[in-house]
Amino acid sequence: MSTLGDGTRAVRAGLPAPEQYEPSLPGPVFAAHFHLSGEPVGPYTYGRDTNPTWTHLERAIGELEAPGEEVSTTVFASGMAAISAVLLSQVRAGDTVVLPDDGYQALPLVREQLTAFGVEVRTAPTGGDAQLALLEGAKLLWIESPSNPGLDVCDIRRLVATAHGAGALVAVDNTLATPIGQRPLELGADFSVASDTKGMTGHGDILLGHVTCRDARLTADVRRWRKVVGAIPGPMEAWLAHRSLATLQLRVERQCATALALAEALAKRSEVTGLRYPGLPTDPSYATAVRQMRRFGSVVSFELADRETAERFLDALRLVDDATSFGGVRSTAERRGRWGGDAVPEGFVRFSVGAEDPEDLLADVERALDEAVR
């Protein structure tokens, strides 16, 4: 399937071979155990280890992550379960891990846990490839590019080459871009990780995560961790996720095009500062982003004068939900500082563009800005 277009691949990814009178996508398998006589070997033995519904989804995601290549995907109950599985399956007391200091809000919690386990954690910003300076003696480098919520981008190929030269593994959190926008394994990473709660499934109704690897040994480590801690997705969630992948390319195309249009409109507003979108030619990360990204994501970030202005703006929006998360078909926005975990100004807004008609969404934003700054 490596020569197929993204849309064709998305609608067919992970489907079993056609079978007379059977559905093209089998329904979810609800089973804690399976018929198993004799020795406990085979593809399905116990519901915490494997499930046919996971198998279809894992194959589908693998086909999107690395078309035409032999890779293995492991799905998890959430993005944080996937993140934790990589980090905690690979490092031990005395090891060193390099994390971004401007990444997902829950990463500081992971840092605290790693430190409690005797792991040295070093941090640096995503922008400017600042993590390069911290790689000596590291066991694993964690990259988040574009970063959330600041949307900085680093040169993944450069960081991977340097990290591998220093003997470190590399994991890339690809949540914001999805495989439609960026393929970390093609850029040399050992792990491609994502919260599929976001753009991959795109409807805001599933918690899910995944890890994809080329190396069978690394996959075995991650799967063993999933089994040990039981961080497994439910079969219904896995089936819904697979169903949702069929529209991934359609959703991402619309969202990215509208996100760029929104960024261009916001760039003309004097009350908007700190505007970031990697696909905007004036963005500081644009030159790096175009070398490694095929699409630039659905998220635009910017600043308004203060907390009160940002809240008036959010209250005035009619087509945008004031909600956290991103990547859904319904646009959402929030004043990110309300959570207290991100180093952002009080007026910082993270805006996730949905699949609405661009003209309607932009008109809603323009009107809300007018009302907020009166």
Coordinates of C-alpha atoms in Angstrom, one line a residue:
M1 CA 0.0 0.0 0.0
S2 CA 3.0 2.3 0.0
T3 CA 2.1 3.9 -3.4
L4 CA -1.5 4.7 -2.5
G5 CA -2.7 8.1 -1.6
D6 CA -3.4 9.1 2.0
G7 CA -7.2 9.0 1.6
T8 CA -7.2 5.6 -0.1
R9 CA -4.9 4.2 2.6
A10 CA -7.0 5.6 5.4
V11 CA -10.2 4.1 4.3
R12 CA -8.7 0.6 3.7
A13 CA -6.1 0.4 6.5
G14 CA -6.2 -2.7 8.7
L15 CA -9.2 -4.3 7.0
P16 CA -9.1 -8.1 6.8
A17 CA -9.3 -10.0 3.5
P18 CA -12.8 -10.0 2.1
E19 CA -14.9 -13.0 3.2
Q20 CA -18.3 -13.8 1.7
Y21 CA -21.2 -12.5 3.8
E22 CA -18.9 -11.0 6.4
P23 CA -18.6 -7.2 7.1
S24 CA -15.7 -5.4 5.7
L25 CA -14.8 -4.2 9.3
P26 CA -15.7 -6.9 11.8
G27 CA -17.6 -5.7 14.9
P28 CA -15.9 -5.4 18.3
V29 CA -15.0 -8.6 20.1
F30 CA -16.0 -8.6 23.7
A31 CA -14.2 -11.4 25.4
A32 CA -12.2 -11.8 28.6
H33 CA -11.1 -15.3 27.6
F34 CA -11.1 -17.5 24.5
H35 CA -11.5 -21.2 23.9
L36 CA -8.0 -22.6 24.6
S37 CA -7.3 -26.3 25.0
G38 CA -3.8 -27.8 25.4
E39 CA -0.8 -25.5 25.5
P40 CA -1.6 -21.7 26.0
V41 CA -0.3 -20.6 22.6
G42 CA -1.9 -18.8 19.7
P43 CA -3.0 -15.3 18.8
Y44 CA -5.8 -15.0 21.3
T45 CA -5.6 -16.5 24.8
Y46 CA -6.7 -13.9 27.4
G47 CA -8.3 -10.5 27.0
R48 CA -5.6 -8.5 28.7
D49 CA -3.0 -9.8 26.3
T50 CA -4.6 -9.6 22.8
N51 CA -7.9 -9.0 21.2
P52 CA -8.9 -9.4 17.5
T53 CA -10.4 -5.9 17.5
W54 CA -7.0 -4.5 18.7
T55 CA -5.3 -6.5 15.9
H56 CA -7.2 -4.8 13.1
L57 CA -6.7 -1.3 14.6
E58 CA -3.0 -1.9 15.3
R59 CA -2.5 -3.0 11.7
A60 CA -4.4 0.0 10.4
I61 CA -2.3 2.5 12.4
G62 CA 0.9 0.7 11.4
E63 CA -0.1 1.1 7.7
L64 CA -0.5 4.8 8.2
E65 CA 2.6 5.3 10.3
A66 CA 5.0 3.6 7.8
P67 CA 3.3 2.6 4.5
G68 CA 4.8 -0.5 2.9
E69 CA 7.1 -1.2 5.9
E70 CA 7.2 -3.9 8.5
V71 CA 6.3 -2.2 11.8
S72 CA 4.3 -3.1 14.9
T73 CA 1.8 -0.9 16.7
T74 CA 0.5 -1.4 20.2
V75 CA -2.7 0.4 21.3
F76 CA -3.4 1.7 24.8
A77 CA -6.2 3.0 26.9
S78 CA -5.0 6.6 26.6
G79 CA -2.2 8.7 25.3
M80 CA -0.6 8.9 28.7
A81 CA -0.6 5.1 28.9
A82 CA 1.3 5.0 25.6
I83 CA 3.8 7.6 26.8
S84 CA 4.3 5.9 30.1
A85 CA 4.8 2.5 28.4
V86 CA 7.7 3.8 26.3
L87 CA 9.5 5.6 29.1
L88 CA 8.9 3.1 31.9
S89 CA 9.7 0.0 29.7
Q90 CA 13.0 1.5 28.6
V91 CA 14.7 3.2 31.5
R92 CA 15.9 2.0 34.9
A93 CA 17.3 3.7 38.0
G94 CA 20.5 5.4 37.1
D95 CA 19.5 6.1 33.5
T96 CA 19.1 9.5 32.0
V97 CA 16.1 10.7 30.0
V98 CA 15.9 14.0 28.0
L99 CA 12.4 15.6 27.9
P100 CA 11.1 18.8 26.4
D101 CA 10.2 21.4 29.0
D102 CA 7.5 22.9 26.9
G103 CA 5.6 19.7 26.0
Y104 CA 2.2 18.2 27.0
Q105 CA 0.9 19.3 30.4
A106 CA 1.2 15.9 32.0
L107 CA 4.9 15.4 31.2
P108 CA 5.9 17.1 34.5
L109 CA 4.0 14.4 36.3
V110 CA 6.0 11.8 34.3
R111 CA 9.2 13.6 35.2
E112 CA 8.3 13.5 38.9
Q113 CA 7.7 9.7 38.7
L114 CA 10.9 9.0 36.8
T115 CA 12.9 11.0 39.3
A116 CA 11.2 9.1 42.2
F117 CA 12.4 5.9 40.5
G118 CA 16.0 7.1 40.4
V119 CA 16.1 8.3 36.8
E120 CA 17.9 11.5 35.9
V121 CA 15.7 13.8 33.9
R122 CA 17.1 16.7 31.8
T123 CA 14.8 19.2 30.1
A124 CA 15.2 21.8 27.4
P125 CA 12.8 23.7 25.0
T126 CA 11.7 22.2 21.7
G127 CA 12.7 25.2 19.7
G128 CA 16.2 25.7 18.5
D129 CA 16.9 22.0 18.9
A130 CA 17.9 22.9 22.4
Q131 CA 17.7 19.2 23.6
L132 CA 20.9 18.5 21.6
A133 CA 23.0 19.9 24.3
L134 CA 21.7 17.4 26.9
L135 CA 22.2 14.1 25.1
E136 CA 25.6 12.9 26.5
G137 CA 25.0 9.7 28.4
A138 CA 21.3 9.7 27.9
K139 CA 19.3 6.5 27.5
L140 CA 16.3 8.0 25.7
L141 CA 15.4 11.3 24.1
W142 CA 11.7 12.3 24.1
I143 CA 10.7 14.8 21.3
E144 CA 7.3 16.6 21.0
S145 CA 7.2 18.4 17.7
P146 CA 5.1 20.4 17.1
S147 CA 5.0 21.1 20.8
N148 CA 1.8 21.5 22.7
P149 CA 0.6 24.2 23.3
G150 CA 3.4 26.5 22.1
L151 CA 3.7 24.9 18.6
D152 CA 7.5 25.0 18.4
V153 CA 9.2 22.6 16.0
C154 CA 12.6 21.0 16.2
D155 CA 14.7 19.3 13.5
I156 CA 13.8 15.7 14.2
R157 CA 16.3 14.2 11.8
R158 CA 19.1 16.2 13.3
L159 CA 18.1 15.2 16.9
V160 CA 17.7 11.6 16.0
A161 CA 21.1 11.4 14.3
T162 CA 22.8 13.0 17.3
A163 CA 20.9 10.9 19.8
H164 CA 21.7 7.7 18.0
G165 CA 25.3 8.7 17.8
A166 CA 25.3 9.1 21.6
G167 CA 23.7 5.7 22.1
A168 CA 20.2 7.0 23.0
L169 CA 16.8 5.8 21.7
V170 CA 14.4 8.4 20.4
A171 CA 10.6 8.7 20.8
V172 CA 8.5 11.3 19.1
D173 CA 5.1 12.4 20.3
N174 CA 3.3 12.9 17.0
T175 CA -0.1 13.6 18.5
L176 CA -0.5 17.1 17.0
A177 CA 0.6 16.2 13.4
T178 CA -0.9 12.6 13.1
P179 CA 0.7 10.3 10.5
I180 CA -1.1 12.3 7.8
G181 CA 1.1 15.2 8.7
Q182 CA 4.3 13.7 9.8
R183 CA 5.9 10.2 10.0
P184 CA 8.5 10.0 12.8
L185 CA 9.7 6.6 11.9
E186 CA 10.6 7.9 8.4
L187 CA 12.6 10.6 10.2
G188 CA 14.6 8.0 12.1
A189 CA 12.8 7.8 15.4
D190 CA 12.6 4.4 17.3
F191 CA 9.1 5.1 18.6
S192 CA 6.2 7.0 17.1
V193 CA 3.8 7.8 19.9
A194 CA 0.4 9.5 20.0
S195 CA -2.7 10.2 22.0
D196 CA -5.3 9.0 19.6
T197 CA -7.9 10.8 21.7
K198 CA -7.1 13.8 19.6
G199 CA -6.8 14.0 15.8
M200 CA -6.5 10.4 15.0
T201 CA -10.0 9.5 16.0
G202 CA -11.3 13.1 15.8
H203 CA -14.7 13.0 17.4
G204 CA -13.8 13.7 21.1
D205 CA -15.5 10.5 22.3
I206 CA -12.7 8.1 22.7
L207 CA -9.6 7.9 25.0
L208 CA -6.9 6.0 23.2
G209 CA -3.1 6.0 22.5
H210 CA -0.6 4.0 20.5
V211 CA 3.1 3.2 20.1
T212 CA 4.6 2.1 16.7
C213 CA 8.1 0.7 16.3
R214 CA 10.2 -1.0 13.7
D215 CA 12.3 -2.9 16.2
A216 CA 10.6 -6.1 17.3
R217 CA 12.5 -6.1 20.6
L218 CA 11.2 -2.6 21.5
T219 CA 7.7 -3.6 20.6
A220 CA 8.0 -6.6 22.9
D221 CA 9.1 -4.3 25.7
V222 CA 6.1 -2.0 25.2
R223 CA 3.6 -4.9 24.9
R224 CA 5.0 -6.5 28.0
W225 CA 4.5 -3.2 29.9
R226 CA 0.9 -3.0 28.6
K227 CA 0.3 -6.5 29.9
V228 CA 1.9 -5.9 33.3
V229 CA 0.0 -2.7 34.1
G230 CA -3.2 -3.6 32.2
A231 CA -3.4 -0.3 30.3
I232 CA -5.6 -1.9 27.6
P233 CA -8.3 -0.2 25.5
G234 CA -11.8 -1.5 25.5
P235 CA -12.9 -3.4 22.3
M236 CA -15.7 -0.8 21.6
E237 CA -13.2 2.1 21.8
A238 CA -10.8 0.2 19.5
W239 CA -13.5 -0.5 17.0
L240 CA -14.7 3.1 17.0
A241 CA -11.2 4.3 16.5
H242 CA -10.7 2.0 13.5
R243 CA -14.0 3.2 12.0
S244 CA -12.9 6.9 12.6
L245 CA -9.6 6.4 10.7
A246 CA -11.5 6.1 7.5
T247 CA -12.1 9.9 7.5
L248 CA -8.7 10.8 8.9
Q249 CA -7.3 12.3 5.6
L250 CA -10.6 14.1 4.9
R251 CA -10.7 15.6 8.4
V252 CA -7.0 16.6 8.5
E253 CA -7.1 18.2 5.0
R254 CA -10.0 20.4 6.0
Q255 CA -8.7 21.2 9.4
C256 CA -5.2 22.1 8.2
A257 CA -6.5 24.3 5.4
T258 CA -8.8 26.2 7.7
A259 CA -6.1 26.4 10.4
L260 CA -3.8 28.2 7.9
A261 CA -6.7 30.5 6.9
L262 CA -7.3 31.3 10.6
A263 CA -3.7 32.0 11.2
E264 CA -3.5 34.3 8.2
A265 CA -6.6 36.2 9.5
L266 CA -5.3 36.5 13.0
A267 CA -2.0 37.8 11.7
K268 CA -3.9 40.9 10.5
R269 CA -5.4 41.7 13.9
S270 CA -3.4 44.2 16.0
E271 CA -4.9 42.8 19.3
V272 CA -3.4 39.4 18.6
T273 CA 0.2 38.7 19.6
G274 CA 2.4 35.6 19.9
L275 CA 0.7 34.0 16.9
R276 CA 2.0 30.5 16.2
Y277 CA 1.2 28.0 13.4
P278 CA 4.0 26.0 11.8
G279 CA 2.4 26.2 8.3
L280 CA 2.4 30.0 8.3
P281 CA 5.3 31.2 6.2
T282 CA 6.1 33.9 8.8
D283 CA 6.2 31.4 11.7
P284 CA 9.6 31.0 13.3
S285 CA 9.4 27.2 12.8
Y286 CA 8.2 27.3 9.2
A287 CA 11.6 26.5 7.5
T288 CA 12.1 23.5 9.7
A289 CA 8.4 22.3 9.5
V290 CA 8.3 22.2 5.7
R291 CA 11.3 19.9 5.6
Q292 CA 9.7 17.2 7.8
M293 CA 6.0 17.8 7.8
R294 CA 3.5 17.1 5.1
R295 CA 0.6 18.9 6.8
F296 CA 0.9 21.3 9.8
G297 CA -1.9 20.3 12.1
S298 CA -5.2 21.7 13.3
V299 CA -4.0 23.9 16.2
V300 CA -3.3 27.6 16.2
S301 CA -2.1 29.4 19.3
F302 CA -2.0 33.1 20.1
E303 CA -2.2 35.6 22.9
L304 CA -4.7 38.3 23.8
A305 CA -4.0 41.2 26.1
D306 CA -4.9 39.5 29.4
R307 CA -7.1 36.8 31.0
E308 CA -10.2 38.9 30.9
T309 CA -9.9 39.7 27.2
A310 CA -9.3 36.0 26.4
E311 CA -12.3 34.9 28.4
R312 CA -14.5 37.5 26.7
F313 CA -13.3 36.2 23.4
L314 CA -14.1 32.6 24.3
D315 CA -17.5 33.5 25.7
A316 CA -18.4 35.4 22.5
L317 CA -17.7 32.4 20.2
R318 CA -20.8 30.7 18.9
L319 CA -19.3 27.9 16.7
V320 CA -16.5 27.0 19.0
D321 CA -16.7 25.0 22.3
D322 CA -14.7 26.2 25.3
A323 CA -13.1 22.8 26.0
T324 CA -9.8 21.2 26.3
S325 CA -8.1 18.7 24.0
F326 CA -7.8 19.2 20.2
G327 CA -8.1 17.6 16.8
G328 CA -11.9 17.1 16.8
V329 CA -14.4 17.8 14.0
R330 CA -15.9 20.5 16.2
S331 CA -13.7 23.5 16.9
T332 CA -12.6 24.1 20.4
A333 CA -10.6 26.8 22.1
E334 CA -9.5 27.4 25.7
R335 CA -7.5 29.8 27.8
R336 CA -4.7 27.4 28.4
G337 CA -3.4 29.1 31.6
R338 CA -6.5 28.0 33.5
W339 CA -4.9 24.6 34.0
G340 CA -1.8 26.0 35.7
G341 CA 0.6 23.4 34.1
D342 CA 1.8 25.3 31.1
A343 CA 4.3 28.2 31.1
V344 CA 2.0 30.5 29.1
P345 CA 0.6 34.0 29.6
E346 CA -2.8 34.5 31.1
G347 CA -4.2 35.6 27.8
F348 CA -2.8 32.6 25.8
V349 CA -5.4 30.8 23.7
R350 CA -5.0 27.4 22.1
F351 CA -7.5 27.1 19.3
S352 CA -8.3 23.7 17.7
V353 CA -9.8 24.0 14.2
G354 CA -12.6 21.6 13.4
A355 CA -14.4 20.7 10.2
E356 CA -16.8 23.6 10.0
D357 CA -17.1 25.6 6.8
P358 CA -14.1 27.9 6.9
E359 CA -16.1 31.1 6.1
D360 CA -18.4 30.5 9.0
L361 CA -15.7 29.7 11.5
L362 CA -13.5 32.7 10.5
A363 CA -16.5 35.0 10.7
D364 CA -17.3 33.7 14.2
V365 CA -13.7 34.4 15.3
E366 CA -13.6 37.9 13.8
R367 CA -16.9 38.8 15.5
A368 CA -15.8 37.4 18.8
L369 CA -12.5 39.3 18.7
D370 CA -14.4 42.5 17.9
E371 CA -16.7 42.0 21.0
A372 CA -13.8 41.0 23.2
V373 CA -11.7 44.2 22.6
R374 CA -14.5 46.8 22.7

